[in-house]
Tab-separated table of C-alpha atoms and ligand atoms in Angstrom:
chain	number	residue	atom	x	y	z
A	1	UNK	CA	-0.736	26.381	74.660
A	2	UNK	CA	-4.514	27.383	75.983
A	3	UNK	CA	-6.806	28.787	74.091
A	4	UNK	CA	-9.179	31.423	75.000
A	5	UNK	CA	-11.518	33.968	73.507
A	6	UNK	CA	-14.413	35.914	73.359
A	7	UNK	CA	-17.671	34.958	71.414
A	8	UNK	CA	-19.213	38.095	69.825
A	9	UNK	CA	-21.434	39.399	67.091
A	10	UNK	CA	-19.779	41.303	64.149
A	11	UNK	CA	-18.182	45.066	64.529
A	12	UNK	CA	-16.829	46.535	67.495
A	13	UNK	CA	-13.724	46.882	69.583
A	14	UNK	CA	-13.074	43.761	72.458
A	15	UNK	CA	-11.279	45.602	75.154
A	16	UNK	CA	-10.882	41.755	76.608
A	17	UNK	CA	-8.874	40.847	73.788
A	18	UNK	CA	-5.993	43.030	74.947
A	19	UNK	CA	-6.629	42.679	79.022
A	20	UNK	CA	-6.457	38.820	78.627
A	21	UNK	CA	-3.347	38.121	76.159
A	22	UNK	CA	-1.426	40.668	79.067
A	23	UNK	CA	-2.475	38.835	81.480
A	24	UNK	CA	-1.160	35.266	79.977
A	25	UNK	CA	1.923	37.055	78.778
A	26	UNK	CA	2.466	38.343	82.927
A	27	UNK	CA	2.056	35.277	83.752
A	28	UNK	CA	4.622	33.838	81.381
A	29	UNK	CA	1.777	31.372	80.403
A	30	UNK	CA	1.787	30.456	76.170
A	31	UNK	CA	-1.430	31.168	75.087
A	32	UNK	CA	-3.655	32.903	72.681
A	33	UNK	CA	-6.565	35.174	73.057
A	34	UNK	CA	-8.901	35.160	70.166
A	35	UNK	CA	-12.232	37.020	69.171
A	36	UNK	CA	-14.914	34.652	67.582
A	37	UNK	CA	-17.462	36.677	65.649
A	38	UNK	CA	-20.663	35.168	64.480
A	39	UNK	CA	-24.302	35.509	63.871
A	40	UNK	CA	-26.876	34.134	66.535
A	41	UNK	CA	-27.910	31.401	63.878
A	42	UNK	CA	-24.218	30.396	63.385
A	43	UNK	CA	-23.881	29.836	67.325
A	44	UNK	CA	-24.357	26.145	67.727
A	45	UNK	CA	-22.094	25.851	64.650
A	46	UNK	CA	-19.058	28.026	66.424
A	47	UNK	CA	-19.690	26.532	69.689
A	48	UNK	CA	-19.425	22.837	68.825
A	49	UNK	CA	-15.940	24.100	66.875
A	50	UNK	CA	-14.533	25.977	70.137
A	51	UNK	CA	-14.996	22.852	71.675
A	52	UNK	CA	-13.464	20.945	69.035
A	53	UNK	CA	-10.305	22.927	69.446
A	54	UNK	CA	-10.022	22.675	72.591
A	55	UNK	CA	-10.774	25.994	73.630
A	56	UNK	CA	-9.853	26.545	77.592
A	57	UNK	CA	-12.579	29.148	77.726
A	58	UNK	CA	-14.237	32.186	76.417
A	59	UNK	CA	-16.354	35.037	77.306
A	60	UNK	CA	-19.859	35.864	76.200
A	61	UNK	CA	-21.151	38.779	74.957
A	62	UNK	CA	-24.282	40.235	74.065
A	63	UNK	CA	-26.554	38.941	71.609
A	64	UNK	CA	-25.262	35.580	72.683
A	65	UNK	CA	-25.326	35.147	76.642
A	66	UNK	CA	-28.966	33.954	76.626
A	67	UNK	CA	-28.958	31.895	73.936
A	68	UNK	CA	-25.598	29.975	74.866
A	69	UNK	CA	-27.654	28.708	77.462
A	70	UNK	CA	-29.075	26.064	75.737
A	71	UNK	CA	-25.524	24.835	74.432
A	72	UNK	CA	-23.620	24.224	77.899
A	73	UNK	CA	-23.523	20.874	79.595
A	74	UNK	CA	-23.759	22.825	83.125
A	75	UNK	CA	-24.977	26.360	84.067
A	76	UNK	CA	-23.830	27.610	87.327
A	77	UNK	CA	-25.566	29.240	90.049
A	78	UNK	CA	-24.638	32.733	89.517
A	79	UNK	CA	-25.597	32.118	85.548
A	80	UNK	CA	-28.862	30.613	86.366
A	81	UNK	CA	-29.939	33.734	89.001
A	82	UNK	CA	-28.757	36.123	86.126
A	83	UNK	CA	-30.548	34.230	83.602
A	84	UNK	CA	-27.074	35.169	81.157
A	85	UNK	CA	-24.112	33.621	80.698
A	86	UNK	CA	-21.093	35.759	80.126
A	87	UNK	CA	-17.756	33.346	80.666
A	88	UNK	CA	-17.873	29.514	79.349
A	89	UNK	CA	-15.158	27.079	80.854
A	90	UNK	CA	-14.280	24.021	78.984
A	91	UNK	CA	-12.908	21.113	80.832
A	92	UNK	CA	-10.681	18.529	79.062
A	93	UNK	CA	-13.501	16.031	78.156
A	94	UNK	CA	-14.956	18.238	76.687
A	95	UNK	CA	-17.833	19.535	78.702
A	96	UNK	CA	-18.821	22.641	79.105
A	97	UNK	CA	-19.992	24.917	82.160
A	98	UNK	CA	-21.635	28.314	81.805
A	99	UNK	CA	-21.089	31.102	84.331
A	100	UNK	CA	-21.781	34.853	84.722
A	101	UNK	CA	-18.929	37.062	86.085
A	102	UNK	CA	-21.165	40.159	85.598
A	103	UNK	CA	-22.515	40.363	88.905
A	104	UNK	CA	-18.954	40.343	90.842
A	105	UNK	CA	-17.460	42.655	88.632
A	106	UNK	CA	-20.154	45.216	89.023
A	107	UNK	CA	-20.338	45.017	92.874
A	108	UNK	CA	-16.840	44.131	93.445
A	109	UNK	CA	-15.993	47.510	91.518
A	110	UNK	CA	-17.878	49.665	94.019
A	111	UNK	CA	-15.525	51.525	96.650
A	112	UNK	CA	-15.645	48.913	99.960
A	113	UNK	CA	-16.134	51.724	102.256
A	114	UNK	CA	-19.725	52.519	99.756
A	115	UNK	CA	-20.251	49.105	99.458
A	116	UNK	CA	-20.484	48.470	103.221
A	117	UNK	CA	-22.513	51.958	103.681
A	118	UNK	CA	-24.692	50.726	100.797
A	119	UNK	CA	-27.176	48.251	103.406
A	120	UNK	CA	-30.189	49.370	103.847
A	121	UNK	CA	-30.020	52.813	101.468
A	122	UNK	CA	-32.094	53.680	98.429
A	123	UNK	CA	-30.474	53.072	95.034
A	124	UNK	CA	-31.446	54.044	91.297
A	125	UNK	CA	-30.444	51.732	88.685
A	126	UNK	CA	-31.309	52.968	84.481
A	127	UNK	CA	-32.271	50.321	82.681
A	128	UNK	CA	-34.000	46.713	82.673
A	129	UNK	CA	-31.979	45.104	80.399
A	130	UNK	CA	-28.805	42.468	80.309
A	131	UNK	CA	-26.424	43.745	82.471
A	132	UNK	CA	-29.107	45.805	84.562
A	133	UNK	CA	-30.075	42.123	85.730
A	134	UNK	CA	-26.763	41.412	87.205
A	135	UNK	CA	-26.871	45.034	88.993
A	136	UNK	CA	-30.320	44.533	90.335
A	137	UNK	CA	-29.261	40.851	92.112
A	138	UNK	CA	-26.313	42.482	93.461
A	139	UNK	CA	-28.070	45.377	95.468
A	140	UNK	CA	-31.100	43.019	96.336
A	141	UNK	CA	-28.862	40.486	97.453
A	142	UNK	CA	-26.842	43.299	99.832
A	143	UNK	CA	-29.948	44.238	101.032
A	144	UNK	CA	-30.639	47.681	99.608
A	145	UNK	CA	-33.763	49.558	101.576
A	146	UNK	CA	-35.630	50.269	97.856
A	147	UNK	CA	-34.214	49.665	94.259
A	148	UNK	CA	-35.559	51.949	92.213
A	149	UNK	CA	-35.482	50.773	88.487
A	150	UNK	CA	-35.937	53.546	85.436
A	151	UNK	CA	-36.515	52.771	81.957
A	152	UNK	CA	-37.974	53.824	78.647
A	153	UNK	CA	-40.284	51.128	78.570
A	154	UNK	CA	-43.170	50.224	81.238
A	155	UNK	CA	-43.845	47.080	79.725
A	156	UNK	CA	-40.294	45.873	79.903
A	157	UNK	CA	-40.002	47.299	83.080
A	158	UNK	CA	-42.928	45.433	84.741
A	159	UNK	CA	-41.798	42.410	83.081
A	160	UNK	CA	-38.022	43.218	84.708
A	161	UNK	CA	-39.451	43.789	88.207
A	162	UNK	CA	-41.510	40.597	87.737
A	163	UNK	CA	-38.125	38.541	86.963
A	164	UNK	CA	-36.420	39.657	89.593
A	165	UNK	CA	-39.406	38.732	92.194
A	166	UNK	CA	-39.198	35.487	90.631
A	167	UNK	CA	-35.236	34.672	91.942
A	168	UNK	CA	-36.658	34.734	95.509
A	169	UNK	CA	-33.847	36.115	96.647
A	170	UNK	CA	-34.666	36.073	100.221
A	171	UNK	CA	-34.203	39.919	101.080
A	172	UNK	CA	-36.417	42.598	102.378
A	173	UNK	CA	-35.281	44.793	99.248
A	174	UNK	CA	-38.311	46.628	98.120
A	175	UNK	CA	-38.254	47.045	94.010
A	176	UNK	CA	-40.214	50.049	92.167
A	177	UNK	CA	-39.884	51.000	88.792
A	178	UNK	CA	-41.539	53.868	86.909
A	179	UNK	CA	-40.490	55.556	83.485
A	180	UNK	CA	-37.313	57.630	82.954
A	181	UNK	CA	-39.280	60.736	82.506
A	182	UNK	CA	-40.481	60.500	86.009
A	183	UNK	CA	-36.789	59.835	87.784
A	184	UNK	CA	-36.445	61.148	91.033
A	185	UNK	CA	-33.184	60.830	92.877
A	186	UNK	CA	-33.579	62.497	96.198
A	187	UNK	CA	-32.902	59.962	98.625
A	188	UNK	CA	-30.471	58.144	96.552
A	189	UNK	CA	-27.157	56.789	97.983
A	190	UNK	CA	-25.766	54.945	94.214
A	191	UNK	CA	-27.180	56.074	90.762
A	192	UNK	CA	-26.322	53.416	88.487
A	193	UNK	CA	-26.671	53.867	84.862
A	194	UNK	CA	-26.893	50.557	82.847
A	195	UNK	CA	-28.151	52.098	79.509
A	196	UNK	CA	-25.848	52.866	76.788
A	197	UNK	CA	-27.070	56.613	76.457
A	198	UNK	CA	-23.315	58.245	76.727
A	199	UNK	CA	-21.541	55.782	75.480
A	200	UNK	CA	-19.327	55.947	72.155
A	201	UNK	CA	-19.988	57.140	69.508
A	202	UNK	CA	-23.297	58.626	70.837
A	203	UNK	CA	-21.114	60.196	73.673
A	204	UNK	CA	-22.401	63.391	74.013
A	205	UNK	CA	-25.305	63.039	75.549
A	206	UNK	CA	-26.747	61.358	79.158
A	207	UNK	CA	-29.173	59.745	80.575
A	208	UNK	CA	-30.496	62.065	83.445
A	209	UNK	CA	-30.490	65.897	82.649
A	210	UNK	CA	-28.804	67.980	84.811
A	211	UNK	CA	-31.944	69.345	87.047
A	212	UNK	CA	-32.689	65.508	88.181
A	213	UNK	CA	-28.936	64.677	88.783
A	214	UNK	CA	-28.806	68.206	91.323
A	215	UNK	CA	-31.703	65.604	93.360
A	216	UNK	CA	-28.855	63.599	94.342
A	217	UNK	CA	-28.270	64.026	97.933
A	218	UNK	CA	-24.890	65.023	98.765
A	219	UNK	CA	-22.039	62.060	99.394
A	220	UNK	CA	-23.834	60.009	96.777
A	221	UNK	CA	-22.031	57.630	93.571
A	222	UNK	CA	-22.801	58.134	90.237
A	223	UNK	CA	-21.553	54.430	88.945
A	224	UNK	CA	-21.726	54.506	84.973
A	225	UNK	CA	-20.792	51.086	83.881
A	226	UNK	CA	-20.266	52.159	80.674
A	227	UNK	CA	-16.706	52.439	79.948
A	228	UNK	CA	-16.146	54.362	76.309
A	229	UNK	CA	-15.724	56.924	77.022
A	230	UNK	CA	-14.128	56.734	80.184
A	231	UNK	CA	-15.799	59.905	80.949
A	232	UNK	CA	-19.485	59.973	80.402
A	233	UNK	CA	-21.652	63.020	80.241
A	234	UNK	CA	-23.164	61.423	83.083
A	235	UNK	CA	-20.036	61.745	84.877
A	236	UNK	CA	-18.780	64.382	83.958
A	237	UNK	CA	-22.076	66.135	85.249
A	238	UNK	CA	-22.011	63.857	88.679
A	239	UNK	CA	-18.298	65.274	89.137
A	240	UNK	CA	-18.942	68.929	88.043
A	241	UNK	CA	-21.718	68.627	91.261
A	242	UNK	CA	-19.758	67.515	93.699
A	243	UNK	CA	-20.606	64.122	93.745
A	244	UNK	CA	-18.285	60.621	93.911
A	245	UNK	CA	-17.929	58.825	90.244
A	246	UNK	CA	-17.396	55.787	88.963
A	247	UNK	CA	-16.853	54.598	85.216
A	248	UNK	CA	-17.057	50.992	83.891
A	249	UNK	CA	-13.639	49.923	83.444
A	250	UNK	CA	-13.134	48.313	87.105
A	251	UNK	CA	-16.506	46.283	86.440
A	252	UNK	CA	-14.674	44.863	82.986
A	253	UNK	CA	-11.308	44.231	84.531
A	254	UNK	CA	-12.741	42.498	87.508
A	255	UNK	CA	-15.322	40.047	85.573
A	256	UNK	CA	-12.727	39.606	83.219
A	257	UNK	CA	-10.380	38.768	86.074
A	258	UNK	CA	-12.660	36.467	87.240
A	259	UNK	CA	-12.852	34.599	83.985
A	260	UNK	CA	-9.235	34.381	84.164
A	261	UNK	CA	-9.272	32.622	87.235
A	262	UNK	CA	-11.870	30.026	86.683
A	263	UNK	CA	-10.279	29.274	83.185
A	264	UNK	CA	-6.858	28.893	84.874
A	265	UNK	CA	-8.061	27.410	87.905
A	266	UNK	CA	-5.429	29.559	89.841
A	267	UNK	CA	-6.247	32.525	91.905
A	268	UNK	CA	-3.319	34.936	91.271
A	269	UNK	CA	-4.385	36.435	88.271
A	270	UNK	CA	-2.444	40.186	87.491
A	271	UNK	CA	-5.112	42.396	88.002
A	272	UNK	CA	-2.864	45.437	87.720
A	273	UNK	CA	-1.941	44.290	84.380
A	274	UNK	CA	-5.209	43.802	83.091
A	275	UNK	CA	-6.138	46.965	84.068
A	276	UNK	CA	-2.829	49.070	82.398
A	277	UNK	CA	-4.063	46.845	79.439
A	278	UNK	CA	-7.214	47.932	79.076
A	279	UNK	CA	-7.165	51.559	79.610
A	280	UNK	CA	-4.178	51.298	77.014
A	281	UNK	CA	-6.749	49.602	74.523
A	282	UNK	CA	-9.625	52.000	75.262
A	283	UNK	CA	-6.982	55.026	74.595
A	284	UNK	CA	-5.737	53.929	71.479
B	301	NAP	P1	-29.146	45.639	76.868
B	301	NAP	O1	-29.476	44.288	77.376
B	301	NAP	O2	-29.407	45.979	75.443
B	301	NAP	O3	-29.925	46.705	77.812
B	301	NAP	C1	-29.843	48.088	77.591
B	301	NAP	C2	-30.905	48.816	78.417
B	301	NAP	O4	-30.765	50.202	78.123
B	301	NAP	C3	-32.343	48.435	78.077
B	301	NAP	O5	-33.143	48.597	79.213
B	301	NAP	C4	-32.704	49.494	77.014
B	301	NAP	O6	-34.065	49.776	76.934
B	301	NAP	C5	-32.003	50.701	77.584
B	301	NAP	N1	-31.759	51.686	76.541
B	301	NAP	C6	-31.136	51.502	75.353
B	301	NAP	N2	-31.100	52.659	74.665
B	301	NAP	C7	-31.731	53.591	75.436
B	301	NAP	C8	-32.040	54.964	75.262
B	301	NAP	N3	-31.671	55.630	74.176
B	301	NAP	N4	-32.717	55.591	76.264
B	301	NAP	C9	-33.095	54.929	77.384
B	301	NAP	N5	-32.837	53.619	77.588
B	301	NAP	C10	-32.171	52.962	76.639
B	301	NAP	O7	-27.592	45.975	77.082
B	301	NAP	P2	-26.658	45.505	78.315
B	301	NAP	O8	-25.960	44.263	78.005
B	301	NAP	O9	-27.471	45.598	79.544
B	301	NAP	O10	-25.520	46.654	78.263
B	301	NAP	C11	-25.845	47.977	78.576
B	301	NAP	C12	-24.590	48.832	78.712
B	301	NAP	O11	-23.789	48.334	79.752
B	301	NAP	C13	-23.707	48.883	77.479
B	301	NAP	O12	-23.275	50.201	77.310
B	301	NAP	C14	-22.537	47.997	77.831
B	301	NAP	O13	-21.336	48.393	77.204
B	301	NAP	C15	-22.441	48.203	79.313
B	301	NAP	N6	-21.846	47.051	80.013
B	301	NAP	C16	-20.686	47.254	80.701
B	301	NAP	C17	-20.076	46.203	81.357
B	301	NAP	C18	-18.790	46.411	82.103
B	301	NAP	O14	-18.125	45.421	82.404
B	301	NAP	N7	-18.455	47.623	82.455
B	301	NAP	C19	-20.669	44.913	81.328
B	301	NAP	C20	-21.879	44.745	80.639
B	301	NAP	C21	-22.453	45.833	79.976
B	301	NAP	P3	-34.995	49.128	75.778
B	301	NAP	O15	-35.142	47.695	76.143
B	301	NAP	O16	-36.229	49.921	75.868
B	301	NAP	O17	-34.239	49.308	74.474
């Protein structure tokens, strides 16, 4: 029987819960998925009972993938250039490693023919905040020509561009930032929105108006990672122009994926499945 999870705060739907117990079920493997709600001073307290139970492995989410930090035995590589941890692995002693998944879903999630096209090409990415981290690493790591960072908030924003300089990533990726109000997308080859302006149950309105998005030079992505509703106004605007989209769900299926696989140790995990799963879940 293995035991797996997700470690949450209170209220909300876990699409994971339903893409993971598919997965172990496809795989004919007894097991349970379960979600672990608590507070962010109750953390150490659920941690040290995850491990316990002998908990195979759970993922992080938000407000605790900085803090859980502190609590693993081992952060890996990917975690530490994130600076979050989103998946935890528990090995049989005991001992605990944190990783971050994040990053491969969102890149990994990108067409292969954009991805490969993506070298070298301007990109705008909205918002400086946990998963805009992992977004920003993956296009400065693939060598973008300029990442162009928009938020509401110049102080955050200098303090974002001023992480990311710190990773020395090695690349010739130029970073610039400047406020939302001033976004300009001409020149833009992937528009990446990592705010949670569309997303349920404020779904009705977007991030860029419509005049800005029109910038967007022909043949470009609009990649929204959020992924309720499947549909964003941001989207739905990108599509309505002519212009290649991209929701949020392949990013969640393919971090959770790799979750899956670390927790297992195995490689063949039923990505299909998980995906049927969780556009099933965010449906119902
Ligand atoms: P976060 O750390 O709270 O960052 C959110 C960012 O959006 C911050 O820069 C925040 O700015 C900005 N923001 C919030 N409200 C805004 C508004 N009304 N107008 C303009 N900017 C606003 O959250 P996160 O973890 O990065 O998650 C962000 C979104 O990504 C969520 O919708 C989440 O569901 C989605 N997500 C999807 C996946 C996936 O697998 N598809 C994975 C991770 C996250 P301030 O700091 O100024 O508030």
């Amino acid at each position: 029987m293995i035991k797996l999870g997700i470690l949450k705060s209170h209220g909300g739907k876990s699409s994971s819960k339903p893409m993971h117990s598919a997965a172990l079920n496809n795989l004919g493997i007894e097991g349970e998925y379960t979600v672990y709600e608590c507070l962010p001073e109750d953390l150490k307290k659920t941690f040290d009972e995850l491990r316990k139970n002998k908990v195979r492995g759970v993922n992080v989410t938000i407000p605790h993938k900085i803090p859980v930090m502190s609590l693993v035995d081992k952060i890996s590589e990917r975690a530490k250039l994130i600076g979050a941890v989103n998946t935890i692995i528990f090995e049989e002693d005991g001992k605990s490693t944190g990783e971050n998944t994040d990053m491969h879903g969102f890149w990994n999630a990108i067409p292969k023919e954009i991805r490969e096209q993506a070298n070298g090409k301007d990109v705008a990415l909205l918002g400086a905040g946990g998963a805009a981290c992992a977004c920003a690493v993956a296009f400065i790591q693939n060598e973008v020509k300029t990442l162009k960072i928009y938020a509401r908030d110049m102080n955050k924003l200098k303090a974002f561009k001023t992480e990311l300089e710190s990773k020395n990533l090695k690349s010739q990726t130029k970073i610039e930032i400047d406020l939302l109000e001033n976004i300009d997308l001409s020149n833009t080859f992937i528009l990446t929105n990592t705010t949670p302006v569309g997303m349920y149950p404020n779904s009705d309105s977007s991030p860029v108006k419509l005049e800005d998005l029109k910038k967007l030079p022909k043949g470009g992505l609009v990649y929204d990672i959020v992924y309720n509703p499947f549909e964003t106004v941001l989207l739905k605007d990108a599509k309505s122009l002519g212009y290649k989209t991209l929701n949020g769900v392949e990013m969640l299926v393919l971090q959770g994926a790799e979750s899956l696989k670390m927790w297992l140790k195995r490689n063949d995990v039923p990505v299909d499945v998980m995906r049927d799963a969780v556009v099933k879940s965010l449906l119902s």
